[in-house]
Amino acid sequence: MSMQKKHRVNISDFLNDRQAKEIGGKDLELHVYYKGQLEAFRSTALLLAKLSLDDTLEKL
């Protein structure tokens, strides 16, 4: 059994109602999913950049 809970998509997840209406039902779920994936990727990239910088500074 998965420990993760599925995020329920709410219109409040978006900047305004117009954006949610443009995206539509199932597309709205996909948009939220990929938005989450993008945030995870961005966080990982920032962490790797920091670790690389720390490693470089240690070698100086």
XYZ file of C-alpha atoms in Angstrom:
60
model
C 0.000 0.000 0.000
C 1.399 3.352 -1.024
C 2.142 5.894 1.692
C 1.644 8.777 -0.734
C -1.720 10.513 -0.885
C -3.011 11.649 -4.239
C -3.263 15.421 -4.390
C -6.796 16.549 -5.145
C -6.854 19.196 -7.830
C -8.528 22.413 -6.778
C -9.052 25.527 -8.822
C -7.328 27.360 -5.956
C -4.095 25.630 -7.047
C -3.971 28.096 -9.926
C -3.557 31.820 -10.173
C -7.113 32.466 -11.315
C -10.323 30.789 -12.502
C -9.652 31.695 -16.143
C -6.444 29.646 -16.160
C -8.241 26.619 -14.693
C -11.094 26.891 -17.211
C -8.632 27.080 -20.114
C -6.875 23.914 -18.957
C -10.029 21.845 -18.320
C -10.789 18.697 -16.230
C -8.262 15.916 -16.857
C -5.777 18.342 -18.346
C -5.921 20.181 -15.024
C -4.733 17.041 -13.210
C -1.885 16.605 -15.693
C -0.920 20.259 -15.330
C -0.684 19.917 -11.536
C 1.290 16.670 -11.873
C 3.848 18.192 -14.234
C 4.017 21.364 -12.156
C 5.007 19.163 -9.188
C 7.567 17.327 -11.312
C 9.058 20.649 -12.400
C 9.378 21.811 -8.781
C 11.101 18.535 -7.817
C 13.503 18.842 -10.762
C 14.265 22.483 -9.936
C 14.970 21.639 -6.280
C 17.263 18.777 -7.275
C 19.137 20.966 -9.754
C 19.675 23.667 -7.120
C 20.921 21.105 -4.600
C 23.377 19.636 -7.113
C 24.625 23.106 -8.034
C 25.204 23.929 -4.360
C 27.027 20.641 -3.743
C 29.184 21.240 -6.807
C 30.008 24.770 -5.629
C 30.853 23.537 -2.119
C 33.122 20.850 -3.581
C 34.866 23.401 -5.813
C 35.414 25.818 -2.915
C 36.897 23.033 -0.765
C 39.470 22.302 -3.478
C 40.689 25.910 -3.621
